[in-house]
mmCIF file of C-alpha atoms in Angstrom:
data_model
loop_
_atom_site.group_PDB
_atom_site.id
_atom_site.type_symbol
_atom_site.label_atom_id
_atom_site.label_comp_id
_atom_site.label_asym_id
_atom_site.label_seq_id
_atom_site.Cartn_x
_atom_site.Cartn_y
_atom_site.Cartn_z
ATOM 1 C CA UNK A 135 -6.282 21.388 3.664
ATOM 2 C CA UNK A 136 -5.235 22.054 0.032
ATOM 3 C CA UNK A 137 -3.508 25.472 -1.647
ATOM 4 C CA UNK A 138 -5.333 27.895 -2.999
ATOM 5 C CA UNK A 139 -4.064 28.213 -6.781
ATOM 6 C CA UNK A 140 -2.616 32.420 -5.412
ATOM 7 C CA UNK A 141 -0.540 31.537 -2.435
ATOM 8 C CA UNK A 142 1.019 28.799 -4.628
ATOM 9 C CA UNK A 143 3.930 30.931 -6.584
ATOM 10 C CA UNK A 144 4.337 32.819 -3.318
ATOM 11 C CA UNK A 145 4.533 29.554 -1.379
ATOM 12 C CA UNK A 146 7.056 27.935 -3.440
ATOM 13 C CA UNK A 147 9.500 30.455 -3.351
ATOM 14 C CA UNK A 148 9.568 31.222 0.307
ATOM 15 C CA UNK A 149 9.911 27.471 0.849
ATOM 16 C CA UNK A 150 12.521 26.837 -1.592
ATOM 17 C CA UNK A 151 14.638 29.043 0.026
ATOM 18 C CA UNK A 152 14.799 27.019 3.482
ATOM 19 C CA UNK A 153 14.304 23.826 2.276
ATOM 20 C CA UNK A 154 17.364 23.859 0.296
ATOM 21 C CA UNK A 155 19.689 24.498 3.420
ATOM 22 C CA UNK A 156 18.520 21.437 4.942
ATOM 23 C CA UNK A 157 19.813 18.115 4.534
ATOM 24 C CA UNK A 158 18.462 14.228 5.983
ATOM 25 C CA UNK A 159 20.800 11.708 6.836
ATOM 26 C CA UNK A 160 19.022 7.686 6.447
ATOM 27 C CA UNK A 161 21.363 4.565 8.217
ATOM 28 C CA UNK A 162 20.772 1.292 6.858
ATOM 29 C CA UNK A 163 22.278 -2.043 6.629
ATOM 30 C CA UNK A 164 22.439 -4.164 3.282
ATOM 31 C CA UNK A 165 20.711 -7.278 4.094
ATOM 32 C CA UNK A 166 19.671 -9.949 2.375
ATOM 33 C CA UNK A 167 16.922 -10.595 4.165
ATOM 34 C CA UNK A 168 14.950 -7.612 2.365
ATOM 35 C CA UNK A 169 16.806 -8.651 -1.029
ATOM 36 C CA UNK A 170 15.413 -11.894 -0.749
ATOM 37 C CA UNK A 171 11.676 -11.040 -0.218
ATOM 38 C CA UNK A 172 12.053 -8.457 -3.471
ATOM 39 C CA UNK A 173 14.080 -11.383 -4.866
ATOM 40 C CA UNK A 174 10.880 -13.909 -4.579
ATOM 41 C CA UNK A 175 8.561 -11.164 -5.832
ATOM 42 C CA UNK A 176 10.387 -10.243 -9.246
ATOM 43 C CA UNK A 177 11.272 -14.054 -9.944
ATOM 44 C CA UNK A 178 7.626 -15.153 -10.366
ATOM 45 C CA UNK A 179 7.210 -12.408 -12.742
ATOM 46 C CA UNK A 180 9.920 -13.772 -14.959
ATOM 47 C CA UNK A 181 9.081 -17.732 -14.738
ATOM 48 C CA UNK A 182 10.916 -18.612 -18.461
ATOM 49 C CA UNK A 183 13.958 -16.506 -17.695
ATOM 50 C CA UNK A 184 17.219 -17.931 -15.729
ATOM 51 C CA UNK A 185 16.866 -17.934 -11.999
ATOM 52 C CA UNK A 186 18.867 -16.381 -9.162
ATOM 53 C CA UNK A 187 18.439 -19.513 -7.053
ATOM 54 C CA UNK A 188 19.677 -17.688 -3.574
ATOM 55 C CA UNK A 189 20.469 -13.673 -3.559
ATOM 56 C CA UNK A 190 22.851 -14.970 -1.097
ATOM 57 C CA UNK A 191 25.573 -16.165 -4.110
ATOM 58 C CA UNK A 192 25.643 -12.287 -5.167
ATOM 59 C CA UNK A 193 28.253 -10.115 -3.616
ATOM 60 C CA UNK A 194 26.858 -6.705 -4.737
ATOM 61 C CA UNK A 195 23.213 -4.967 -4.811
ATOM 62 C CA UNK A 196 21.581 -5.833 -7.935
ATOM 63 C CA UNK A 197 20.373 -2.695 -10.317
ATOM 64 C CA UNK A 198 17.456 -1.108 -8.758
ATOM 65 C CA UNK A 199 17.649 -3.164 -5.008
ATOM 66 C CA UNK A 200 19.537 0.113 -3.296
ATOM 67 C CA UNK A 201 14.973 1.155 -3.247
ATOM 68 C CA UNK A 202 14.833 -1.212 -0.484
ATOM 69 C CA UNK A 203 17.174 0.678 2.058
ATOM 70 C CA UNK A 204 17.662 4.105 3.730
ATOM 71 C CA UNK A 205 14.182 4.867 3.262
ATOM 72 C CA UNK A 206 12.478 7.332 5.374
ATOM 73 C CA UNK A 207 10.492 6.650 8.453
ATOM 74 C CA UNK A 208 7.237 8.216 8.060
ATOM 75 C CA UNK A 209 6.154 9.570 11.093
ATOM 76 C CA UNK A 210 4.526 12.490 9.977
ATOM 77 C CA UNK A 211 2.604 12.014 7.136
ATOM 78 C CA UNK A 212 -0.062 13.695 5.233
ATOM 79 C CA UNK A 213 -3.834 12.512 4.156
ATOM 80 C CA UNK A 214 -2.411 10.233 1.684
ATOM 81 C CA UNK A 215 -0.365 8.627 3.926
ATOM 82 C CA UNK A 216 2.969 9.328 2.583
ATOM 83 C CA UNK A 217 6.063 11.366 4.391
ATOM 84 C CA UNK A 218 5.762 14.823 4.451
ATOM 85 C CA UNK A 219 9.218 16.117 5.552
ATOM 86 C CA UNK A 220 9.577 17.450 1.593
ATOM 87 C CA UNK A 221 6.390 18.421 0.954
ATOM 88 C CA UNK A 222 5.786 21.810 0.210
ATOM 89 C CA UNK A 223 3.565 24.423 2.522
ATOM 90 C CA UNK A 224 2.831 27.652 2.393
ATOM 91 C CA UNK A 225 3.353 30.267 6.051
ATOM 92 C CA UNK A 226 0.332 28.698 7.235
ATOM 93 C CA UNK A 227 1.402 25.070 7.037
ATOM 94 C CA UNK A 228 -1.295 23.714 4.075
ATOM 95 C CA UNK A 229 -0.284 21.156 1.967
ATOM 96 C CA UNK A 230 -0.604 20.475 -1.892
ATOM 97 C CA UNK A 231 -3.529 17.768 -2.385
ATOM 98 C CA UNK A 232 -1.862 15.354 -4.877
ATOM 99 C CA UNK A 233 2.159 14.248 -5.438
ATOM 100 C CA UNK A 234 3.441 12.345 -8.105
ATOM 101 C CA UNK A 235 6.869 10.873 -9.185
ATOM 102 C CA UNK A 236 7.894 11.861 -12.474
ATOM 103 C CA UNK A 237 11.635 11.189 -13.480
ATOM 104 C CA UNK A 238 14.597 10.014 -11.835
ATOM 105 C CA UNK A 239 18.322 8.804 -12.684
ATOM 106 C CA UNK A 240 20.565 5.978 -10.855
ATOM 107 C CA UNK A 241 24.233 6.275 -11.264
ATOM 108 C CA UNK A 242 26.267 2.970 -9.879
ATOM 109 C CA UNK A 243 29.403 4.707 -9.063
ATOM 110 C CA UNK A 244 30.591 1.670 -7.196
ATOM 111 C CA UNK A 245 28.770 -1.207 -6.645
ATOM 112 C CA UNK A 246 27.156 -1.485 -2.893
ATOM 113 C CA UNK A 247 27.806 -4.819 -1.443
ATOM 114 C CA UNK A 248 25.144 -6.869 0.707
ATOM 115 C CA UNK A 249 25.847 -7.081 4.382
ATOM 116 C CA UNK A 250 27.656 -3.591 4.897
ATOM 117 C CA UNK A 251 26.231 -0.822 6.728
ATOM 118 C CA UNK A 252 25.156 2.206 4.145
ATOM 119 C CA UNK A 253 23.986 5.502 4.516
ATOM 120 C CA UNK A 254 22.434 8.063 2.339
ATOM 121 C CA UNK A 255 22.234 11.739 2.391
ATOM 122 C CA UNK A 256 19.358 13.346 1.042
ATOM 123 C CA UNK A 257 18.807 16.860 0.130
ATOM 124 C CA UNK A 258 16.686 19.253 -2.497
ATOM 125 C CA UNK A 259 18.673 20.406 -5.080
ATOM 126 C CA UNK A 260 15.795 22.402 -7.103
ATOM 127 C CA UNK A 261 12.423 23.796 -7.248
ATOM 128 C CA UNK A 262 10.385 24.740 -9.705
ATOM 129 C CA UNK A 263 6.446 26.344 -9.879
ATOM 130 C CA UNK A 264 5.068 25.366 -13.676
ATOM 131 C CA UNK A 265 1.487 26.093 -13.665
ATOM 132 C CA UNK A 266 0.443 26.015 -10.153
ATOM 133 C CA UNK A 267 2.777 22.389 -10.199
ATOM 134 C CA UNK A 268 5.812 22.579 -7.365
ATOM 135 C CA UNK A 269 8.426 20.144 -9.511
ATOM 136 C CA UNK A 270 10.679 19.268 -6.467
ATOM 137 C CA UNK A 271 14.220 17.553 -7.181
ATOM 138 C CA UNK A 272 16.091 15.810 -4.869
ATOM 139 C CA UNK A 273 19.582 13.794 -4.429
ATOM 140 C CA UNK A 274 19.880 11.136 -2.638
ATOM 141 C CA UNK A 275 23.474 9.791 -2.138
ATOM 142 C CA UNK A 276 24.411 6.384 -0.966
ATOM 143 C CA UNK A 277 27.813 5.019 0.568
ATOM 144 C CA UNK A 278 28.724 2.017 2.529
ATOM 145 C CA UNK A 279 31.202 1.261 4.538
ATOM 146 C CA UNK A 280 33.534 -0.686 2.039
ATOM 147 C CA UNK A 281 33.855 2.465 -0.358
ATOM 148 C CA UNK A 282 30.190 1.567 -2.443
ATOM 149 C CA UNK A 283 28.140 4.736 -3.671
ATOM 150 C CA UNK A 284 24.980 5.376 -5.475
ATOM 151 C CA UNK A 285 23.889 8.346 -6.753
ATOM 152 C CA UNK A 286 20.166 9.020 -7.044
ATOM 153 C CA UNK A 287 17.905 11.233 -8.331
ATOM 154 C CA UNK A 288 14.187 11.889 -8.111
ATOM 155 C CA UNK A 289 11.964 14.560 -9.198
ATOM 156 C CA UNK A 290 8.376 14.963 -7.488
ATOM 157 C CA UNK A 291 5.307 16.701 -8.506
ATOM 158 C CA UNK A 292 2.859 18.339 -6.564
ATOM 159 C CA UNK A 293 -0.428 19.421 -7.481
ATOM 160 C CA UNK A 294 -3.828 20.487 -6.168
ATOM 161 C CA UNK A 295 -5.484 19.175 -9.743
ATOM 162 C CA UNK A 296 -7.407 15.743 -9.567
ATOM 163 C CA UNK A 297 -5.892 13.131 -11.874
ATOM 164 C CA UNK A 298 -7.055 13.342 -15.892
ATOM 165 C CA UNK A 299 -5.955 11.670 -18.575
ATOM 166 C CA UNK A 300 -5.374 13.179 -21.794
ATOM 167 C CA UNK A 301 -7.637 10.688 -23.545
ATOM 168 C CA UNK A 302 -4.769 9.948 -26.098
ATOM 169 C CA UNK A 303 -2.892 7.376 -26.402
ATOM 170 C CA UNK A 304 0.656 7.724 -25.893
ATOM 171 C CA UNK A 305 2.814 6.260 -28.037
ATOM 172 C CA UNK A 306 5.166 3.404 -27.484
ATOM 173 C CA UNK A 307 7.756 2.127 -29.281
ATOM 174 C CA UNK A 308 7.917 -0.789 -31.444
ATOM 175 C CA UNK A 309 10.528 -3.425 -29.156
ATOM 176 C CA UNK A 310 12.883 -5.830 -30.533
ATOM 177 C CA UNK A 311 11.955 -7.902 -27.434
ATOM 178 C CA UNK A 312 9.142 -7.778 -24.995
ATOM 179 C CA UNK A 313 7.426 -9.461 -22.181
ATOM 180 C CA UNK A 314 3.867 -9.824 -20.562
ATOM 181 C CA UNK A 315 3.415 -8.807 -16.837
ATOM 182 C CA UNK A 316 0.154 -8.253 -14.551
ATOM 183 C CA UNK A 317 0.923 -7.213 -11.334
ATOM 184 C CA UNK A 318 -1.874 -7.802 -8.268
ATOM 185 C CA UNK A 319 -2.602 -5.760 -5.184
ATOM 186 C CA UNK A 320 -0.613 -8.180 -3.186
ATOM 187 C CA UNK A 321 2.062 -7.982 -5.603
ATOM 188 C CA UNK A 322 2.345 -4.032 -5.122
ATOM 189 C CA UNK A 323 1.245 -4.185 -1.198
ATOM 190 C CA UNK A 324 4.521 -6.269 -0.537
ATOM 191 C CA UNK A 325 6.862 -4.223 -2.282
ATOM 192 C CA UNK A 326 5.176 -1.463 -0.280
ATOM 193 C CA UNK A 327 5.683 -2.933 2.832
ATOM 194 C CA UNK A 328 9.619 -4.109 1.888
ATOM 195 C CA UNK A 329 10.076 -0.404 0.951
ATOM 196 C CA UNK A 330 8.088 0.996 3.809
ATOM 197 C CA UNK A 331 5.930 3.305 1.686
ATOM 198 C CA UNK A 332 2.927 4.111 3.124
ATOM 199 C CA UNK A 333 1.206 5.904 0.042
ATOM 200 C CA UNK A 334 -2.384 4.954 -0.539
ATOM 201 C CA UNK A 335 -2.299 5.477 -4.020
ATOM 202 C CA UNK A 336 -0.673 1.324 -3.537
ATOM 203 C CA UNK A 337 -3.274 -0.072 -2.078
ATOM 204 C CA UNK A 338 -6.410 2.437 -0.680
ATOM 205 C CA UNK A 339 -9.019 1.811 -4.201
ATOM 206 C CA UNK A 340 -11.391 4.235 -2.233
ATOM 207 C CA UNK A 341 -8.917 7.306 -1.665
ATOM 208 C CA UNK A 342 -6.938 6.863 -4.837
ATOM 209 C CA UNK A 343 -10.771 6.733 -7.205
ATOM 210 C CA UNK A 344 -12.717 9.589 -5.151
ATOM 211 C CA UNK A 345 -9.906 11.671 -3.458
ATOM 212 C CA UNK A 346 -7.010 11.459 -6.034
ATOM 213 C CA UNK A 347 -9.253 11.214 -9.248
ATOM 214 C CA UNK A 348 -7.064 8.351 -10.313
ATOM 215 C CA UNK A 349 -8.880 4.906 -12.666
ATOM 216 C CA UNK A 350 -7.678 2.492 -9.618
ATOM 217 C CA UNK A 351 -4.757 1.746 -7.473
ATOM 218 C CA UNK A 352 -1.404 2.455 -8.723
ATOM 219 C CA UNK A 353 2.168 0.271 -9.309
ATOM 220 C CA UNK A 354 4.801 2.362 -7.765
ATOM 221 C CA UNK A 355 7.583 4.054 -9.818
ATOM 222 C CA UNK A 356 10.340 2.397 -7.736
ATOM 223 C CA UNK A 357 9.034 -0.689 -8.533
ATOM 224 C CA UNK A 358 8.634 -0.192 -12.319
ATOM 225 C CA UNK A 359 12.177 0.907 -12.268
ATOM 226 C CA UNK A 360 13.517 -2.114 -10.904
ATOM 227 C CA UNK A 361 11.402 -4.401 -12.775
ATOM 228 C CA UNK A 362 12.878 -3.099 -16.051
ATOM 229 C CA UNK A 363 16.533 -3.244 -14.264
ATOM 230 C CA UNK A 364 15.674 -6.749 -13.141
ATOM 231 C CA UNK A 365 14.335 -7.764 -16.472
ATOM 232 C CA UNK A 366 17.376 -6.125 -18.730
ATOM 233 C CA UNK A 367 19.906 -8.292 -16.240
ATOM 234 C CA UNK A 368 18.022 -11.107 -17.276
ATOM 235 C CA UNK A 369 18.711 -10.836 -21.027
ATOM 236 C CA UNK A 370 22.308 -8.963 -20.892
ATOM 237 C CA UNK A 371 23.857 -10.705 -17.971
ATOM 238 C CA UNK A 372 27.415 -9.353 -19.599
ATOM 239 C CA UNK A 373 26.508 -5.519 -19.282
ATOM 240 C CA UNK A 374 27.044 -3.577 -15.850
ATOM 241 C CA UNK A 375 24.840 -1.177 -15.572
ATOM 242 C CA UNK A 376 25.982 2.160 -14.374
ATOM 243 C CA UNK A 377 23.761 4.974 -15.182
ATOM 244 C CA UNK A 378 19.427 4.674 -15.967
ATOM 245 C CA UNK A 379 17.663 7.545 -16.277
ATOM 246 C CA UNK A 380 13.598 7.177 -16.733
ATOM 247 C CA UNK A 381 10.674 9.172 -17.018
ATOM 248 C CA UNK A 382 6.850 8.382 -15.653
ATOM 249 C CA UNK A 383 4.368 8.961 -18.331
ATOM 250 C CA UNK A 384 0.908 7.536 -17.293
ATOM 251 C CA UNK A 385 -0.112 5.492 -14.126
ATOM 252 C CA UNK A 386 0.093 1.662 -13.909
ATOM 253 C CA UNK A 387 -2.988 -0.083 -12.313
ATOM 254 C CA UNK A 388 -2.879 -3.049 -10.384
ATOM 255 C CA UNK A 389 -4.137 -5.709 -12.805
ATOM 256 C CA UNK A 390 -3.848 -4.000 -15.991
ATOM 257 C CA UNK A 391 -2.089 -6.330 -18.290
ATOM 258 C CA UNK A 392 1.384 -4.461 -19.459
ATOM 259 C CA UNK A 393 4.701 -5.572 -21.265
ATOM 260 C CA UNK A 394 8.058 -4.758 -20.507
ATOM 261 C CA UNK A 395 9.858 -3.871 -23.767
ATOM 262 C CA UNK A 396 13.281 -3.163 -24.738
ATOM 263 C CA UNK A 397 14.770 -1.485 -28.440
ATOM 264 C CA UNK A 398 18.031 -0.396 -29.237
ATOM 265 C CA UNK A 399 17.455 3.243 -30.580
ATOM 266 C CA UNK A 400 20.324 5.782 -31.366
ATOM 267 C CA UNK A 401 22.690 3.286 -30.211
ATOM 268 C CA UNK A 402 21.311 3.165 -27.015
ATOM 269 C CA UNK A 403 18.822 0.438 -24.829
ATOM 270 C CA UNK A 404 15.851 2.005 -24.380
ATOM 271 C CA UNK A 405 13.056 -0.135 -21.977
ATOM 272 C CA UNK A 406 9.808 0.698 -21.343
ATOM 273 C CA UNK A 407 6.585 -0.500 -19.912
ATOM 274 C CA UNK A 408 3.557 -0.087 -22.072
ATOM 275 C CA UNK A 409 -0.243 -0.914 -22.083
ATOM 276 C CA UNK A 410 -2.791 -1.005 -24.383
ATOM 277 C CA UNK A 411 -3.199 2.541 -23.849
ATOM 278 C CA UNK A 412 0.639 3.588 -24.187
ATOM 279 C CA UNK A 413 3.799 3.785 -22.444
ATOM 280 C CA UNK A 414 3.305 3.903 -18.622
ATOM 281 C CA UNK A 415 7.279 4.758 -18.181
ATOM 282 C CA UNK A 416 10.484 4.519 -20.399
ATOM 283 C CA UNK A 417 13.844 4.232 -19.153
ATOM 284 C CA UNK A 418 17.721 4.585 -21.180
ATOM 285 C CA UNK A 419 20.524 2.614 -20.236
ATOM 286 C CA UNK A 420 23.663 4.695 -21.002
#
C-alpha cells in the first residue's frame, strides 16, 4: 500500500527521528571469487583495452569492487523486491511506491585488500521531504582487518509518482575520449545476483513498464559507477583514485546503446555515460 501525498511530511519527520539512532552492522570477506565473476563481466565490455588476465595478481580492491561486499540480506522486502530496513513508513507501516538512487560519493581512505575480512557500518545521516519526495542519505563505512577503509555515500529517493521523463534531452558533454557499450539483461541479472540485489527494476520488464511507469528494465547505479571506475583505470593506470562523487540523471535500459565518456573540465576528470537522449549519470574524479 502506497502514501497518501498528506501523511507524507508528517511521516517523514516522525521517522527521521528514530531512524537516525539506529545503526546496521554488514560482515564480509574480500574474496576473489566474487571479484572474479565482476572481473569477467566488465572485461568483455572493454575487448580493445589492456586486460587484467587474473584479479588474483592484484593486492587491493579495484575502484568501485567494495559494491560487491557487505551488502544487505534482504529478508524483508517490499513489492519491488528490494530491502526495506530504510525505507520510509508512516505510524501505520505503508510504504512509498517507487525508490530511486540519485547521487553518491566513494572516498578510498586506504585501499581494502582481497582476502581480509571487512565490515561496514551503515547508518542515515539525513532526511529530507522535497515535494512529497523522502531524499534519504546514508553512510556506509568500510574497514578490514589490515587497517583498509572506505567511505561511502548514497542518497535514495522515494516517491509515490510513476516514472516521467521530461521529454528533453539532457545535455551531455562533448568528451575528449569515449567508448560504445550495450549492456543485456544477462549482463545486468549477473551483476544483480554478484551484488545480491533483488530489485525488479533489473530484470522484472512487466513490474518495472506497468507498476513503476519506467520505458524498460533498468542498469543499476552501482554498476554504472563501477563501469566508469573500471573504464578510467583502463586509460590512467598511473592515477589512484581516492574520492568519485556522481550523480544519476536519467535511467539506463538494458539494450540501449550508450558511451562512456570522459573530459577534463575545470581541471578536473569528469566521466559520464550518455545516450542518444542525454547523460544517464556523470561522475568527477577529484
Amino acid at each position: 500500500m502506497s502514501l497518501t501525498r498528506h501523511s507524507t511530511r508528517r511521516m517523514i519527520s516522525s521517522w527521521s527521528r528514530g531512524i537516525r539512532t539506529k545503526s546496521w552492522t554488514f560482515e564480509d570477506t574480500s574474496t576473489y571469487s566474487a571479484a572474479s565473476h565482476l572481473s569477467r563481466l566488465l572485461e568483455s565490455k572493454f575487448p580493445s583495452y589492456s586486460k587484467v588476465d587474473n584479479i588474483k595478481k592484484l593486492r587491493q580492491l579495484p575502484p568501485g569492487f567494495h559494491f560487491l561486499y557487505c551488502n544487505p540480506s534482504n529478508i524483508h522486502t517490499g513489492e519491488d523486491g528490494y530491502d526495506n530496513y530504510q525505507s520510509p513508513v508512516d505510524e501505520e507501516g505503508r510504504h512509498f511506491g517507487r525508490r530511486m538512487w540519485v547521487r553518491g560519493q566513494i572516498e578510498v581512505v586506504k585501499a581494502i585488500e582481497f582476502q581480509k575480512d571487512v565490515s561496514c557500518i551503515e547508518h542515515i545521516t539525513n532526511v529530507r521531504n522535497i515535494q512529497g519526495t523522502a531524499f534519504v542519505n546514508i553512510s556506509r563505512e568500510f574497514s578490514s582487518s589490515d587497517g583498509g577503509r572506505i567511505s561511502e555515500q548514497r542518497t535514495l529517493a522515494y516517491t509515490n509518482e510513476r516514472y516521467s521523463s521530461s521529454g528533453k534531452p539532457h545535455e551531455a558533454f562533448t568528451a575528449d575520449r569515449s567508448h560504445g557499450i550495450t549492456l543485456s539483461s544477462i549482463d545486468v541479472m549477473r551483476y544483480s545476483a554478484l551484488t545480491y540485489n533483488c530489485h525488479k527494476v533489473h530484470y522484472d520488464r512487466q513490474y518495472a513498464v506497468e507498476t513503476e511507469g519506467l520505458p524498460g528494465v533498468l542498469v543499476q547505479g552501482p554498476l554504472m559507477v563501477t563501469l566508469l571506475l573500471y573504464w578510467y583505470a583502463r586509460i590512467h593506470p598511473e592515477v589512484e583514485v581516492q574520492r568519485f562523487r556522481y550523480r544519476n540523471v536519467e535511467p539506463w535500459l538494458v539494450d540501449e546503446p550508450a558511451a562512456l565518456s570522459i573530459a577534463s573540465i575545470n581541471g578536473k576528470h569528469v566521466l559520464q555515460i550518455s545516450s542518444k537522449t542525454g547523460q544517464k549519470i556523470v561522475g568527477w574524479i577529484n
